[in-house]
Every structure is written in structure tokens, then in C-alpha cells.
mmCIF file with all atom_site columns, C-alpha atoms in Angstrom:
data_model
loop_
_atom_site.group_PDB
_atom_site.id
_atom_site.type_symbol
_atom_site.label_atom_id
_atom_site.label_alt_id
_atom_site.label_comp_id
_atom_site.label_asym_id
_atom_site.label_entity_id
_atom_site.label_seq_id
_atom_site.pdbx_PDB_ins_code
_atom_site.Cartn_x
_atom_site.Cartn_y
_atom_site.Cartn_z
_atom_site.occupancy
_atom_site.B_iso_or_equiv
_atom_site.pdbx_formal_charge
_atom_site.auth_seq_id
_atom_site.auth_comp_id
_atom_site.auth_asym_id
_atom_site.auth_atom_id
_atom_site.pdbx_PDB_model_num
ATOM 1   C CA . MET A 1 1   ? -139.646 101.561 87.131 1.00 0.00 ? 631 MET A CA 1
ATOM 2   C CA . MET A 1 2   ? -137.077 103.680 88.883 1.00 0.00 ? 632 MET A CA 1
ATOM 3   C CA . GLN A 1 3   ? -139.596 105.520 91.067 1.00 0.00 ? 633 GLN A CA 1
ATOM 4   C CA . SER A 1 4   ? -139.314 102.896 93.771 1.00 0.00 ? 634 SER A CA 1
ATOM 5   C CA . PHE A 1 5   ? -135.664 103.565 94.608 1.00 0.00 ? 635 PHE A CA 1
ATOM 6   C CA . THR A 1 6   ? -135.693 107.333 94.660 1.00 0.00 ? 636 THR A CA 1
ATOM 7   C CA . ASN A 1 7   ? -134.699 108.256 98.166 1.00 0.00 ? 637 ASN A CA 1
ATOM 8   C CA . SER A 1 8   ? -134.994 112.008 97.939 1.00 0.00 ? 638 SER A CA 1
ATOM 9   C CA . PRO A 1 9   ? -137.279 114.547 96.300 1.00 0.00 ? 639 PRO A CA 1
ATOM 10  C CA . ASN A 1 10  ? -134.319 115.747 94.226 1.00 0.00 ? 640 ASN A CA 1
ATOM 11  C CA . SER A 1 11  ? -133.670 112.335 92.676 1.00 0.00 ? 641 SER A CA 1
ATOM 12  C CA . ALA A 1 12  ? -137.392 111.848 91.993 1.00 0.00 ? 642 ALA A CA 1
ATOM 13  C CA . ASP A 1 13  ? -137.497 115.278 90.339 1.00 0.00 ? 643 ASP A CA 1
ATOM 14  C CA . ARG A 1 14  ? -134.418 114.467 88.233 1.00 0.00 ? 644 ARG A CA 1
ATOM 15  C CA . ILE A 1 15  ? -135.911 111.192 87.062 1.00 0.00 ? 645 ILE A CA 1
ATOM 16  C CA . GLN A 1 16  ? -139.230 112.851 86.203 1.00 0.00 ? 646 GLN A CA 1
ATOM 17  C CA . LYS A 1 17  ? -137.434 115.632 84.313 1.00 0.00 ? 647 LYS A CA 1
ATOM 18  C CA . PHE A 1 18  ? -135.470 112.996 82.395 1.00 0.00 ? 648 PHE A CA 1
ATOM 19  C CA . LEU A 1 19  ? -138.666 111.116 81.499 1.00 0.00 ? 649 LEU A CA 1
ATOM 20  C CA . ASP A 1 20  ? -140.393 114.349 80.430 1.00 0.00 ? 650 ASP A CA 1
ATOM 21  C CA . LEU A 1 21  ? -137.400 115.271 78.263 1.00 0.00 ? 651 LEU A CA 1
ATOM 22  C CA . LEU A 1 22  ? -137.416 111.786 76.764 1.00 0.00 ? 652 LEU A CA 1
ATOM 23  C CA . ASP A 1 23  ? -141.126 112.145 75.919 1.00 0.00 ? 653 ASP A CA 1
ATOM 24  C CA . ARG A 1 24  ? -140.543 115.534 74.253 1.00 0.00 ? 654 ARG A CA 1
ATOM 25  C CA . PHE A 1 25  ? -137.645 114.140 72.236 1.00 0.00 ? 655 PHE A CA 1
ATOM 26  C CA . THR A 1 26  ? -139.529 111.041 71.106 1.00 0.00 ? 656 THR A CA 1
ATOM 27  C CA . GLU A 1 27  ? -142.641 113.142 70.349 1.00 0.00 ? 657 GLU A CA 1
ATOM 28  C CA . ALA A 1 28  ? -140.560 115.381 68.083 1.00 0.00 ? 658 ALA A CA 1
ATOM 29  C CA . LYS A 1 29  ? -139.290 112.253 66.317 1.00 0.00 ? 659 LYS A CA 1
ATOM 30  C CA . GLY A 1 30  ? -142.868 110.931 65.928 1.00 0.00 ? 660 GLY A CA 1
ATOM 31  C CA . LEU A 1 31  ? -142.139 107.866 68.061 1.00 0.00 ? 661 LEU A CA 1
ATOM 32  C CA . ASN A 1 32  ? -144.730 108.281 70.821 1.00 0.00 ? 662 ASN A CA 1
ATOM 33  C CA . VAL A 1 33  ? -147.790 106.057 70.834 1.00 0.00 ? 663 VAL A CA 1
ATOM 34  C CA . ALA A 1 34  ? -151.190 106.093 72.483 1.00 0.00 ? 664 ALA A CA 1
ATOM 35  C CA . GLN A 1 35  ? -151.526 104.647 75.979 1.00 0.00 ? 665 GLN A CA 1
ATOM 36  C CA . ILE A 1 36  ? -151.006 100.890 75.973 1.00 0.00 ? 666 ILE A CA 1
ATOM 37  C CA . VAL A 1 37  ? -151.330 99.766  79.595 1.00 0.00 ? 667 VAL A CA 1
ATOM 38  C CA . ASP A 1 38  ? -154.840 100.122 81.023 1.00 0.00 ? 668 ASP A CA 1
ATOM 39  C CA . ILE A 1 39  ? -154.463 99.321  84.720 1.00 0.00 ? 669 ILE A CA 1
ATOM 40  C CA . ASP A 1 40  ? -158.225 98.854  85.222 1.00 0.00 ? 670 ASP A CA 1
ATOM 41  C CA . LYS A 1 41  ? -158.275 96.207  82.496 1.00 0.00 ? 671 LYS A CA 1
ATOM 42  C CA . LEU A 1 42  ? -155.227 94.425  83.933 1.00 0.00 ? 672 LEU A CA 1
ATOM 43  C CA . ILE A 1 43  ? -156.615 94.405  87.478 1.00 0.00 ? 673 ILE A CA 1
ATOM 44  C CA . SER A 1 44  ? -159.790 92.716  86.248 1.00 0.00 ? 674 SER A CA 1
ATOM 45  C CA . LEU A 1 45  ? -157.925 89.763  84.704 1.00 0.00 ? 675 LEU A CA 1
ATOM 46  C CA . PRO A 1 46  ? -157.744 86.407  86.513 1.00 0.00 ? 676 PRO A CA 1
ATOM 47  C CA . ASP A 1 47  ? -154.928 85.731  88.981 1.00 0.00 ? 677 ASP A CA 1
ATOM 48  C CA . GLY A 1 48  ? -151.886 84.112  87.396 1.00 0.00 ? 678 GLY A CA 1
ATOM 49  C CA . THR A 1 49  ? -152.331 85.809  84.040 1.00 0.00 ? 679 THR A CA 1
ATOM 50  C CA . PHE A 1 50  ? -149.529 87.950  82.694 1.00 0.00 ? 680 PHE A CA 1
ATOM 51  C CA . GLY A 1 51  ? -151.756 91.035  82.782 1.00 0.00 ? 681 GLY A CA 1
ATOM 52  C CA . LYS A 1 52  ? -152.912 90.532  86.368 1.00 0.00 ? 682 LYS A CA 1
ATOM 53  C CA . THR A 1 53  ? -149.325 89.805  87.430 1.00 0.00 ? 683 THR A CA 1
ATOM 54  C CA . TRP A 1 54  ? -148.320 93.093  85.769 1.00 0.00 ? 684 TRP A CA 1
ATOM 55  C CA . ALA A 1 55  ? -151.039 94.974  87.695 1.00 0.00 ? 685 ALA A CA 1
ATOM 56  C CA . ASP A 1 56  ? -149.992 93.268  90.941 1.00 0.00 ? 686 ASP A CA 1
ATOM 57  C CA . PHE A 1 57  ? -146.352 94.202  90.273 1.00 0.00 ? 687 PHE A CA 1
ATOM 58  C CA . LEU A 1 58  ? -147.279 97.860  89.860 1.00 0.00 ? 688 LEU A CA 1
ATOM 59  C CA . ASN A 1 59  ? -149.400 97.769  93.013 1.00 0.00 ? 689 ASN A CA 1
ATOM 60  C CA . GLN A 1 60  ? -146.757 95.978  95.110 1.00 0.00 ? 690 GLN A CA 1
ATOM 61  C CA . ASN A 1 61  ? -144.118 98.504  94.050 1.00 0.00 ? 691 ASN A CA 1
ATOM 62  C CA . ASN A 1 62  ? -146.434 101.513 94.442 1.00 0.00 ? 692 ASN A CA 1
ATOM 63  C CA . LEU A 1 63  ? -146.024 102.401 90.759 1.00 0.00 ? 693 LEU A CA 1
ATOM 64  C CA . GLN A 1 64  ? -148.303 103.816 88.111 1.00 0.00 ? 694 GLN A CA 1
ATOM 65  C CA . PRO A 1 65  ? -148.025 102.475 84.573 1.00 0.00 ? 695 PRO A CA 1
ATOM 66  C CA . PHE A 1 66  ? -146.235 104.620 82.040 1.00 0.00 ? 696 PHE A CA 1
ATOM 67  C CA . THR A 1 67  ? -148.952 106.064 79.820 1.00 0.00 ? 697 THR A CA 1
ATOM 68  C CA . THR A 1 68  ? -146.905 108.338 77.558 1.00 0.00 ? 698 THR A CA 1
ATOM 69  C CA . GLY A 1 69  ? -143.957 107.999 75.255 1.00 0.00 ? 699 GLY A CA 1
ATOM 70  C CA . THR A 1 70  ? -142.727 105.162 73.100 1.00 0.00 ? 700 THR A CA 1
ATOM 71  C CA . ARG A 1 71  ? -143.931 101.574 73.253 1.00 0.00 ? 701 ARG A CA 1
ATOM 72  C CA . ARG A 1 72  ? -140.619 100.586 74.773 1.00 0.00 ? 702 ARG A CA 1
ATOM 73  C CA . LYS A 1 73  ? -140.994 103.096 77.628 1.00 0.00 ? 703 LYS A CA 1
ATOM 74  C CA . GLN A 1 74  ? -144.629 102.220 78.290 1.00 0.00 ? 704 GLN A CA 1
ATOM 75  C CA . LEU A 1 75  ? -143.818 98.503  78.363 1.00 0.00 ? 705 LEU A CA 1
ATOM 76  C CA . HIS A 1 76  ? -140.771 98.819  80.630 1.00 0.00 ? 706 HIS A CA 1
ATOM 77  C CA . ASP A 1 77  ? -142.550 97.481  83.710 1.00 0.00 ? 707 ASP A CA 1
ATOM 78  C CA . GLY A 1 78  ? -143.632 94.443  81.717 1.00 0.00 ? 708 GLY A CA 1
ATOM 79  C CA . VAL A 1 79  ? -139.966 93.537  81.275 1.00 0.00 ? 709 VAL A CA 1
ATOM 80  C CA . HIS A 1 80  ? -139.647 93.524  85.062 1.00 0.00 ? 710 HIS A CA 1
ATOM 81  C CA . VAL A 1 81  ? -142.644 91.167  85.243 1.00 0.00 ? 711 VAL A CA 1
ATOM 82  C CA . LEU A 1 82  ? -141.320 88.942  82.454 1.00 0.00 ? 712 LEU A CA 1
ATOM 83  C CA . THR A 1 83  ? -137.844 88.654  83.989 1.00 0.00 ? 713 THR A CA 1
ATOM 84  C CA . GLY A 1 84  ? -138.645 88.937  87.694 1.00 0.00 ? 714 GLY A CA 1
ATOM 85  C CA . TYR A 1 85  ? -136.059 91.684  88.230 1.00 0.00 ? 715 TYR A CA 1
ATOM 86  C CA . ALA A 1 86  ? -136.738 94.116  91.069 1.00 0.00 ? 716 ALA A CA 1
ATOM 87  C CA . THR A 1 87  ? -137.158 97.877  90.822 1.00 0.00 ? 717 THR A CA 1
ATOM 88  C CA . ASP A 1 88  ? -134.168 98.723  93.013 1.00 0.00 ? 718 ASP A CA 1
ATOM 89  C CA . PRO A 1 89  ? -131.022 100.046 91.302 1.00 0.00 ? 719 PRO A CA 1
ATOM 90  C CA . ILE A 1 90  ? -129.563 96.562  90.788 1.00 0.00 ? 720 ILE A CA 1
ATOM 91  C CA . GLY A 1 91  ? -132.850 95.272  89.371 1.00 0.00 ? 721 GLY A CA 1
ATOM 92  C CA . GLU A 1 92  ? -133.083 98.234  87.011 1.00 0.00 ? 722 GLU A CA 1
ATOM 93  C CA . ALA A 1 93  ? -129.517 97.579  85.865 1.00 0.00 ? 723 ALA A CA 1
ATOM 94  C CA . GLU A 1 94  ? -130.407 93.897  85.346 1.00 0.00 ? 724 GLU A CA 1
ATOM 95  C CA . VAL A 1 95  ? -133.335 94.923  83.147 1.00 0.00 ? 725 VAL A CA 1
ATOM 96  C CA . GLN A 1 96  ? -130.998 97.075  81.044 1.00 0.00 ? 726 GLN A CA 1
ATOM 97  C CA . ALA A 1 97  ? -128.456 94.216  80.795 1.00 0.00 ? 727 ALA A CA 1
ATOM 98  C CA . PHE A 1 98  ? -131.221 91.792  79.787 1.00 0.00 ? 728 PHE A CA 1
ATOM 99  C CA . LEU A 1 99  ? -132.427 94.229  77.119 1.00 0.00 ? 729 LEU A CA 1
ATOM 100 C CA . LEU A 1 100 ? -128.855 94.678  75.858 1.00 0.00 ? 730 LEU A CA 1
ATOM 101 C CA . GLY A 1 101 ? -128.576 90.921  75.488 1.00 0.00 ? 731 GLY A CA 1
ATOM 102 C CA . ALA A 1 102 ? -131.938 90.657  73.751 1.00 0.00 ? 732 ALA A CA 1
ATOM 103 C CA . LYS A 1 103 ? -131.348 93.578  71.372 1.00 0.00 ? 733 LYS A CA 1
ATOM 104 C CA . PHE A 1 104 ? -128.462 95.997  71.678 1.00 0.00 ? 734 PHE A CA 1
ATOM 105 C CA . THR A 1 105 ? -129.269 99.705  71.782 1.00 0.00 ? 735 THR A CA 1
ATOM 106 C CA . VAL A 1 106 ? -127.096 102.603 72.812 1.00 0.00 ? 736 VAL A CA 1
ATOM 107 C CA . ALA A 1 107 ? -129.945 103.874 75.015 1.00 0.00 ? 737 ALA A CA 1
ATOM 108 C CA . ASN A 1 108 ? -129.906 100.694 77.132 1.00 0.00 ? 738 ASN A CA 1
ATOM 109 C CA . LEU A 1 109 ? -126.140 100.834 77.360 1.00 0.00 ? 739 LEU A CA 1
ATOM 110 C CA . MET A 1 110 ? -126.250 104.458 78.559 1.00 0.00 ? 740 MET A CA 1
ATOM 111 C CA . LEU A 1 111 ? -129.024 103.758 81.080 1.00 0.00 ? 741 LEU A CA 1
ATOM 112 C CA . GLY A 1 112 ? -127.148 100.728 82.373 1.00 0.00 ? 742 GLY A CA 1
ATOM 113 C CA . LEU A 1 113 ? -123.916 102.671 82.775 1.00 0.00 ? 743 LEU A CA 1
ATOM 114 C CA . GLY A 1 114 ? -125.771 105.483 84.551 1.00 0.00 ? 744 GLY A CA 1
ATOM 115 C CA . LEU A 1 115 ? -127.317 102.977 86.937 1.00 0.00 ? 745 LEU A CA 1
ATOM 116 C CA . LEU A 1 116 ? -123.916 101.406 87.592 1.00 0.00 ? 746 LEU A CA 1
ATOM 117 C CA . ARG A 1 117 ? -122.488 104.811 88.420 1.00 0.00 ? 747 ARG A CA 1
ATOM 118 C CA . MET A 1 118 ? -125.311 105.407 90.878 1.00 0.00 ? 748 MET A CA 1
ATOM 119 C CA . ILE A 1 119 ? -124.916 101.943 92.403 1.00 0.00 ? 749 ILE A CA 1
ATOM 120 C CA . TYR A 1 120 ? -121.177 102.387 92.918 1.00 0.00 ? 750 TYR A CA 1
ATOM 121 C CA . THR A 1 121 ? -121.462 105.995 94.100 1.00 0.00 ? 751 THR A CA 1
ATOM 122 C CA . ASN A 1 122 ? -124.482 105.800 96.407 1.00 0.00 ? 752 ASN A CA 1
ATOM 123 C CA . LEU A 1 123 ? -124.865 102.174 97.449 1.00 0.00 ? 753 LEU A CA 1
ATOM 124 C CA . ASN A 1 124 ? -122.628 99.830  99.324 1.00 0.00 ? 754 ASN A CA 1
ATOM 125 C CA . TYR A 1 125 ? -122.980 96.903  96.961 1.00 0.00 ? 755 TYR A CA 1
ATOM 126 C CA . PRO A 1 126 ? -120.096 94.541  96.120 1.00 0.00 ? 756 PRO A CA 1
ATOM 127 C CA . LYS A 1 127 ? -118.813 95.252  92.620 1.00 0.00 ? 757 LYS A CA 1
ATOM 128 C CA . LYS A 1 128 ? -118.041 91.607  91.882 1.00 0.00 ? 758 LYS A CA 1
ATOM 129 C CA . LEU A 1 129 ? -121.593 90.545  92.756 1.00 0.00 ? 759 LEU A CA 1
ATOM 130 C CA . THR A 1 130 ? -123.037 93.407  90.692 1.00 0.00 ? 760 THR A CA 1
ATOM 131 C CA . TRP A 1 131 ? -121.041 92.373  87.636 1.00 0.00 ? 761 TRP A CA 1
ATOM 132 C CA . GLU A 1 132 ? -122.034 88.714  88.092 1.00 0.00 ? 762 GLU A CA 1
ATOM 133 C CA . ARG A 1 133 ? -125.724 89.616  88.237 1.00 0.00 ? 763 ARG A CA 1
ATOM 134 C CA . LEU A 1 134 ? -125.434 91.877  85.191 1.00 0.00 ? 764 LEU A CA 1
ATOM 135 C CA . LYS A 1 135 ? -123.521 89.238  83.248 1.00 0.00 ? 765 LYS A CA 1
ATOM 136 C CA . GLN A 1 136 ? -126.248 86.676  84.039 1.00 0.00 ? 766 GLN A CA 1
ATOM 137 C CA . ALA A 1 137 ? -128.978 89.123  83.008 1.00 0.00 ? 767 ALA A CA 1
ATOM 138 C CA . TYR A 1 138 ? -127.169 89.912  79.751 1.00 0.00 ? 768 TYR A CA 1
ATOM 139 C CA . GLN A 1 139 ? -126.748 86.205  78.962 1.00 0.00 ? 769 GLN A CA 1
ATOM 140 C CA . ARG A 1 140 ? -130.395 85.608  79.795 1.00 0.00 ? 770 ARG A CA 1
ATOM 141 C CA . GLY A 1 141 ? -131.315 88.269  77.226 1.00 0.00 ? 771 GLY A CA 1
ATOM 142 C CA . CYS A 1 142 ? -128.986 86.719  74.643 1.00 0.00 ? 772 CYS A CA 1
ATOM 143 C CA . ASP A 1 143 ? -130.547 83.296  75.205 1.00 0.00 ? 773 ASP A CA 1
ATOM 144 C CA . SER A 1 144 ? -134.101 84.618  74.842 1.00 0.00 ? 774 SER A CA 1
ATOM 145 C CA . ASN A 1 145 ? -135.999 85.341  71.661 1.00 0.00 ? 775 ASN A CA 1
ATOM 146 C CA . PHE A 1 146 ? -137.381 88.560  73.118 1.00 0.00 ? 776 PHE A CA 1
ATOM 147 C CA . ASP A 1 147 ? -137.515 91.669  70.922 1.00 0.00 ? 777 ASP A CA 1
ATOM 148 C CA . PRO A 1 148 ? -138.272 94.690  73.124 1.00 0.00 ? 778 PRO A CA 1
ATOM 149 C CA . ASP A 1 149 ? -139.233 96.786  70.104 1.00 0.00 ? 779 ASP A CA 1
ATOM 150 C CA . ASN A 1 150 ? -141.790 94.396  68.656 1.00 0.00 ? 780 ASN A CA 1
ATOM 151 C CA . TRP A 1 151 ? -143.363 92.418  71.485 1.00 0.00 ? 781 TRP A CA 1
ATOM 152 C CA . GLN A 1 152 ? -147.067 92.949  71.989 1.00 0.00 ? 782 GLN A CA 1
ATOM 153 C CA . PRO A 1 153 ? -147.984 92.188  75.590 1.00 0.00 ? 783 PRO A CA 1
ATOM 154 C CA . GLU A 1 154 ? -151.472 93.556  75.036 1.00 0.00 ? 784 GLU A CA 1
ATOM 155 C CA . LEU A 1 155 ? -152.113 90.378  73.028 1.00 0.00 ? 785 LEU A CA 1
ATOM 156 C CA . LEU A 1 156 ? -150.678 88.208  75.812 1.00 0.00 ? 786 LEU A CA 1
ATOM 157 C CA . TRP A 1 157 ? -152.258 89.605  78.983 1.00 0.00 ? 787 TRP A CA 1
ATOM 158 C CA . GLN A 1 158 ? -154.732 86.711  79.219 1.00 0.00 ? 788 GLN A CA 1
ATOM 159 C CA . LEU A 1 159 ? -151.978 84.070  79.115 1.00 0.00 ? 789 LEU A CA 1
ATOM 160 C CA . SER A 1 160 ? -150.206 82.830  82.214 1.00 0.00 ? 790 SER A CA 1
ATOM 161 C CA . LEU A 1 161 ? -146.906 84.459  83.088 1.00 0.00 ? 791 LEU A CA 1
ATOM 162 C CA . THR A 1 162 ? -145.111 81.122  82.640 1.00 0.00 ? 792 THR A CA 1
ATOM 163 C CA . ASP A 1 163 ? -146.612 80.735  79.150 1.00 0.00 ? 793 ASP A CA 1
ATOM 164 C CA . VAL A 1 164 ? -145.427 84.234  78.185 1.00 0.00 ? 794 VAL A CA 1
ATOM 165 C CA . GLN A 1 165 ? -141.956 83.502  79.575 1.00 0.00 ? 795 GLN A CA 1
ATOM 166 C CA . ALA A 1 166 ? -141.870 80.268  77.557 1.00 0.00 ? 796 ALA A CA 1
ATOM 167 C CA . LEU A 1 167 ? -143.031 82.108  74.427 1.00 0.00 ? 797 LEU A CA 1
ATOM 168 C CA . PHE A 1 168 ? -139.988 84.382  74.630 1.00 0.00 ? 798 PHE A CA 1
ATOM 169 C CA . SER A 1 169 ? -137.626 81.726  76.040 1.00 0.00 ? 799 SER A CA 1
ATOM 170 C CA . VAL A 1 170 ? -137.088 83.802  79.187 1.00 0.00 ? 800 VAL A CA 1
ATOM 171 C CA . VAL A 1 171 ? -135.947 81.141  81.618 1.00 0.00 ? 801 VAL A CA 1
ATOM 172 C CA . LYS A 1 172 ? -136.304 81.685  85.336 1.00 0.00 ? 802 LYS A CA 1
ATOM 173 C CA . ASN A 1 173 ? -133.240 82.722  87.291 1.00 0.00 ? 803 ASN A CA 1
#
């Protein structure tokens, strides 16, 4: 998730405060679910499986799985694994664009716009290239049959990553 590109304690604190606020809001709405991702279970799966690839992704990016909140929040890192998008600001924006293409939500639009603002304000990244990457990610989501609200990766962890990508028609970049 976004932890990997926080470059100051203040930005890490802001992100954590945002996530805590999100959890309180979704709890009040009755949308939070029990923990889904069990890292110990994923680590024990064979190499090449979707679950083991998910655990490796978290480890390689020095991340802990989300264990609170909605299904969509807890499964966010799985979208990175499924799509291959990085956890830097551009990769996070690509995830939001992919999700917008797969199933439009105002929340993904707002997160994507916030990430774009940060990219343009704090990073020296060419705007044309950013828009091209986001357009490709959006189209990739449109072309998939991925529903971020209803997918159940916990039933797919034993399959290979390529089989899971094929199941949702998530073609490689």
C-alpha cells in the first residue's frame, strides 16, 4: 500500500490517520469485516501460488497486510499482486485507475486525484507519461472481468498467479 512511498514521518502519520478515520467511518456504517489476510498462512503456500506471491510482495515492499476495515481495504495489496503495479505513487495511482475501469466508485476517483496531486506537486514525473500509464491502467480494468467488491482471493490463494490473472482477464502489461 502507500506505506512504501512515505518519505517523512508527517506523511506516514497523515496516511495512518486517514486509514484510521476510514476504519471508524466504515465501522459506523457496519462495513468492516474480520481479518481476511493471514500472512502466516500465505507464507506457507508453495512458490508461484497467488497467496505466496502476495506474501512475497508484502515482504519485498516491507509492508504488513491490512487486517482491519472493509474487504476492499484489506484486499488492496492483492490488487497490486494481480496487476503487477508498484507501491510508489505512480503505481498506487495505476491501481486506482485500474479499479475505476473495473468498477467505478467515487472513492477510487478521489484517491486517484489525490495521488495525482501528490505526484505533480512532490515528484518530478512527466505529466504526459503519467496520463499514458493511468489511461492504460484504466483500460486494463475496463477489459477485465474483475469486481473489487466481490472477488474472493481467499478461495484462490492456492492457484498460480497466472491462473488468477486469467480468471479475471487481467492481462499482463
